[in-house]
Amino acid sequence: MTKQPAYLKEPPAMIIPNVADGIHLITHANVNCYVIEDDHGVTLVDAGLPTMWPMLTQLLEERNRRPQDVKALVLTHGHFDHVGFALRAHRQWGIPVLVHQGDARLAAHPYRYKPQRNRFLYPFTHPKSLPRLGSMAAAGALAVKGISETQPLGTGVADALTGRPAVVHTPGHTDGHCILHLRDRGVVLTGDALVTLDPYTGKAGAQIVASAATKDTGQALESLEAIAATGATTLLPGHGDPWKQGAEAAVKQALKIGAH
């Protein structure tokens, strides 16, 4: 029997409690979203893909949380694989959805964006991306409904969120991309400003997302400085495994890999 190449093996859908202090990871089809928890409530960060909704409800039940405990859903940006179940969460649970004003239109129309390079041709030159993108499609990536009922994400709003994260604008991947820095926990949720697995190339390691899904790779590389400046110990990306070797080391590696 021919052994299946490692890059064709997809990781299982998983819920990982306490991937960082009081932060829980939901991952499916190489897409991550996070649940931040403290004594006062819960904040969701990114809405992944539609099929991740049951995983979210399961996690809340396991943590003895109710939908009423969820204070907000924060979108790091408006791409389809981060908007996922946002509309459902807003309408079914009545929770506010926050996104930077630069990505408000994108969140409403999560497929209407023009990357630096043609994303439909990219897999032909990066065949390792095919199983990644295929699994995302199977998990509902092609059926995401946008959300227009959003509120602007800013520092003042963030003060009311679980963990009181500092919101840092990191444009490049999209115009309104933001990271969330939880200083007291030594954690940065990096969205797609820095990932440890690029679905569009299949390559692992700290890096920016390929030009097939990034608006301006030059600007994205410049925004890495804001990640390094946090000095965080742990980085939680939108794609790939958590990075535990510090923000500066991650940014150094991402700059070495550069734009692709």
Coordinates of C-alpha atoms in Angstrom, one line a residue:
M1 CA 0.0 0.0 0.0
T2 CA 1.3 3.4 -0.9
K3 CA 1.9 5.6 2.1
Q4 CA -0.1 8.8 2.0
P5 CA 2.1 11.9 1.9
A6 CA 2.1 13.8 5.2
Y7 CA 0.8 17.0 3.6
L8 CA -2.4 15.2 2.5
K9 CA -3.3 14.2 6.1
E10 CA -5.7 16.6 7.6
P11 CA -5.7 17.2 11.3
P12 CA -9.0 16.2 13.1
A13 CA -11.4 18.9 14.2
M14 CA -10.5 19.6 17.8
I15 CA -11.4 21.6 20.9
I16 CA -8.3 22.4 22.9
P17 CA -9.1 24.0 26.3
N18 CA -6.6 26.4 27.8
V19 CA -4.3 26.6 24.8
A20 CA -3.2 29.7 26.7
D21 CA -4.3 31.2 30.0
G22 CA -8.1 31.2 29.9
I23 CA -8.2 30.9 26.1
H24 CA -9.6 27.9 24.3
L25 CA -9.0 26.9 20.7
I26 CA -11.5 25.5 18.2
T27 CA -9.8 24.2 15.1
H28 CA -11.2 22.6 12.0
A29 CA -9.9 22.3 8.4
N30 CA -6.8 24.3 9.4
V31 CA -9.0 27.2 10.5
N32 CA -8.9 28.5 14.1
C33 CA -11.2 30.5 16.3
Y34 CA -10.8 31.3 20.0
V35 CA -12.9 31.6 23.2
I36 CA -11.5 34.0 25.8
E37 CA -12.9 33.4 29.3
D38 CA -12.7 35.0 32.7
D39 CA -14.9 35.4 35.7
H40 CA -17.1 38.1 34.0
G41 CA -17.9 36.3 30.8
V42 CA -16.7 35.1 27.4
T43 CA -15.5 36.8 24.2
L44 CA -15.3 35.0 20.9
V45 CA -12.5 35.8 18.5
D46 CA -13.3 35.0 14.9
A47 CA -16.1 32.8 13.7
G48 CA -14.2 30.3 11.6
L49 CA -16.3 28.2 9.2
P50 CA -20.0 27.3 9.5
T51 CA -19.4 23.7 10.6
M52 CA -17.5 25.0 13.7
W53 CA -20.8 26.2 15.3
P54 CA -21.6 22.9 17.0
M55 CA -18.0 22.8 18.3
L56 CA -18.5 26.2 19.9
T57 CA -21.8 25.2 21.6
Q58 CA -20.0 22.0 22.8
L59 CA -17.2 24.0 24.3
L60 CA -19.5 26.4 26.1
E61 CA -21.4 23.6 27.6
E62 CA -18.2 21.9 28.8
R63 CA -17.2 25.2 30.4
N64 CA -20.6 25.5 32.1
R65 CA -21.3 28.7 30.0
R66 CA -24.5 29.9 28.5
P67 CA -25.0 31.9 25.3
Q68 CA -25.9 34.9 27.6
D69 CA -22.3 34.7 28.9
V70 CA -20.9 35.7 25.5
K71 CA -20.2 39.4 25.5
A72 CA -19.1 39.8 21.9
L73 CA -17.7 38.2 18.8
V74 CA -14.6 40.0 17.6
L75 CA -13.5 39.5 14.0
T76 CA -9.8 40.0 13.3
H77 CA -10.8 40.7 9.7
G78 CA -13.6 40.1 7.3
H79 CA -12.5 37.1 5.2
F80 CA -15.0 34.2 4.8
D81 CA -13.0 31.8 6.9
H82 CA -13.2 34.2 9.8
V83 CA -16.8 35.3 9.4
G84 CA -18.2 31.7 9.3
F85 CA -20.9 31.5 11.9
A86 CA -21.0 35.3 12.8
L87 CA -24.4 36.0 11.4
R88 CA -25.9 33.0 13.2
A89 CA -24.3 34.0 16.5
H90 CA -25.6 37.5 16.1
R91 CA -29.2 36.5 15.2
Q92 CA -29.6 33.5 17.4
W93 CA -27.8 34.7 20.5
G94 CA -28.1 38.5 20.0
I95 CA -24.4 39.1 20.6
P96 CA -22.6 42.1 19.0
V97 CA -20.1 41.5 16.3
L98 CA -17.2 43.8 16.2
V99 CA -14.8 44.5 13.3
H100 CA -12.5 47.4 12.3
Q101 CA -14.3 49.9 10.1
G102 CA -11.8 49.2 7.3
D103 CA -13.3 45.7 7.1
A104 CA -16.9 46.3 7.7
R105 CA -17.8 46.1 4.0
L106 CA -15.7 42.9 3.7
A107 CA -17.5 41.3 6.6
A108 CA -20.8 41.9 4.9
H109 CA -19.4 40.5 1.6
P110 CA -16.6 38.1 2.7
Y111 CA -15.9 36.9 -0.8
R112 CA -15.6 40.3 -2.5
Y113 CA -11.9 41.0 -2.1
K114 CA -9.0 41.3 -4.6
P115 CA -5.8 39.8 -3.4
Q116 CA -2.4 40.7 -4.7
R117 CA -2.3 37.6 -6.9
N118 CA -5.0 35.5 -8.5
R119 CA -6.1 33.0 -5.8
F120 CA -7.6 30.6 -8.3
L121 CA -4.4 30.0 -10.1
Y122 CA -2.2 29.8 -7.0
P123 CA -2.9 26.1 -6.2
F124 CA -1.5 25.0 -9.5
T125 CA 1.9 26.2 -8.5
H126 CA 1.4 25.1 -4.8
P127 CA -0.2 21.7 -5.0
K128 CA 0.3 21.2 -1.2
S129 CA -2.5 23.7 -0.7
L130 CA -5.1 21.6 -2.5
P131 CA -6.0 19.3 0.5
R132 CA -6.0 22.3 2.8
L133 CA -8.4 24.3 0.6
G134 CA -10.5 21.2 -0.1
S135 CA -11.0 20.6 3.6
M136 CA -12.0 24.2 4.1
A137 CA -14.6 23.9 1.3
A138 CA -16.0 20.7 2.8
A139 CA -16.3 22.6 6.1
G140 CA -18.5 25.2 4.6
A141 CA -16.0 27.8 3.3
L142 CA -18.1 28.3 0.1
A143 CA -21.4 28.9 1.9
V144 CA -20.5 31.6 4.4
K145 CA -23.1 34.4 4.8
G146 CA -21.8 37.8 5.4
I147 CA -22.8 40.1 8.3
S148 CA -23.6 43.7 7.8
E149 CA -24.9 44.3 11.4
T150 CA -21.5 45.0 12.9
Q151 CA -20.1 47.5 15.3
P152 CA -16.7 49.3 15.0
L153 CA -13.8 47.6 16.8
G154 CA -11.6 50.1 18.7
T155 CA -9.7 50.5 21.9
G156 CA -12.7 52.0 23.8
V157 CA -14.9 49.1 22.9
A158 CA -12.3 46.6 23.7
D159 CA -12.2 47.8 27.3
A160 CA -15.5 46.1 27.9
L161 CA -14.3 42.8 26.4
T162 CA -13.2 39.7 28.3
G163 CA -9.5 40.0 29.0
R164 CA -9.5 43.8 28.1
P165 CA -7.4 43.2 25.0
A166 CA -5.5 46.0 23.3
V167 CA -6.7 46.2 19.7
V168 CA -3.8 47.0 17.3
H169 CA -4.5 47.8 13.7
T170 CA -2.3 45.6 11.4
P171 CA -3.3 46.3 7.8
G172 CA -1.9 44.4 4.9
H173 CA -3.7 41.1 4.8
T174 CA -6.9 43.3 4.7
D175 CA -7.4 47.0 5.1
G176 CA -9.0 46.6 8.6
H177 CA -7.1 43.6 10.0
C178 CA -6.5 43.8 13.8
I179 CA -4.6 41.8 16.4
L180 CA -5.7 41.5 20.0
H181 CA -3.0 41.7 22.7
L182 CA -3.8 40.4 26.2
R183 CA -0.9 41.9 28.1
D184 CA -1.6 40.3 31.4
R185 CA -1.7 36.9 29.8
G186 CA 1.3 37.4 27.5
V187 CA -0.8 36.4 24.5
V188 CA -1.5 37.9 21.1
L189 CA -4.3 36.7 18.9
T190 CA -2.7 37.4 15.5
G191 CA -5.6 36.4 13.1
D192 CA -4.0 36.3 9.7
A193 CA -1.4 39.0 10.3
L194 CA 0.9 36.1 11.2
V195 CA 0.1 32.4 10.8
T196 CA 2.0 29.2 11.4
L197 CA 0.4 27.4 8.5
D198 CA -0.5 29.0 5.2
P199 CA -3.4 27.2 3.6
Y200 CA -2.5 28.7 0.2
T201 CA 0.9 27.1 0.1
G202 CA 0.6 24.2 2.6
K203 CA 3.8 25.5 4.3
A204 CA 4.3 25.5 8.1
G205 CA 6.2 28.1 10.1
A206 CA 5.7 31.7 11.2
Q207 CA 4.8 33.7 8.1
I208 CA 2.4 36.1 6.5
V209 CA -0.4 34.6 4.4
A210 CA 0.4 34.2 0.7
S211 CA -0.4 36.9 -1.8
A212 CA -3.2 34.7 -3.1
A213 CA -5.2 35.9 0.0
T214 CA -3.4 39.0 1.0
K215 CA -4.2 42.5 -0.3
D216 CA -0.7 44.0 0.2
T217 CA 2.1 41.7 1.2
G218 CA 4.5 44.6 1.6
Q219 CA 2.2 46.3 4.1
A220 CA 1.6 43.0 5.8
L221 CA 5.3 42.6 6.4
E222 CA 5.5 46.1 7.8
S223 CA 2.7 45.3 10.2
L224 CA 4.7 42.5 11.7
E225 CA 6.6 45.2 13.7
A226 CA 3.4 45.8 15.7
I227 CA 3.3 42.1 16.6
A228 CA 7.0 42.0 17.7
A229 CA 6.4 45.2 19.8
T230 CA 3.9 43.4 22.0
G231 CA 6.7 41.2 23.4
A232 CA 4.1 38.4 23.9
T233 CA 5.2 34.9 24.8
T234 CA 2.4 33.1 23.0
L235 CA 0.9 33.8 19.6
L236 CA -2.4 32.4 18.6
P237 CA -2.9 32.5 14.8
G238 CA -5.9 32.1 12.5
H239 CA -4.2 29.1 10.8
G240 CA -1.7 26.7 12.3
D241 CA -0.5 25.7 15.7
P242 CA 0.0 28.2 18.6
W243 CA 3.5 29.7 18.7
K244 CA 5.2 29.5 22.1
Q245 CA 8.6 30.9 21.3
G246 CA 7.8 34.6 21.6
A247 CA 6.7 37.4 19.3
E248 CA 10.1 38.5 18.3
A249 CA 11.2 35.1 17.2
A250 CA 8.0 34.6 15.2
V251 CA 8.4 37.9 13.4
K252 CA 12.0 37.2 12.6
Q253 CA 11.1 33.9 11.0
A254 CA 8.2 35.5 9.1
L255 CA 10.5 38.3 7.7
K256 CA 13.0 35.6 6.7
I257 CA 10.3 33.8 4.7
G258 CA 9.0 37.1 3.3
A259 CA 6.3 37.6 0.7
H260 CA 5.2 34.6 -1.4

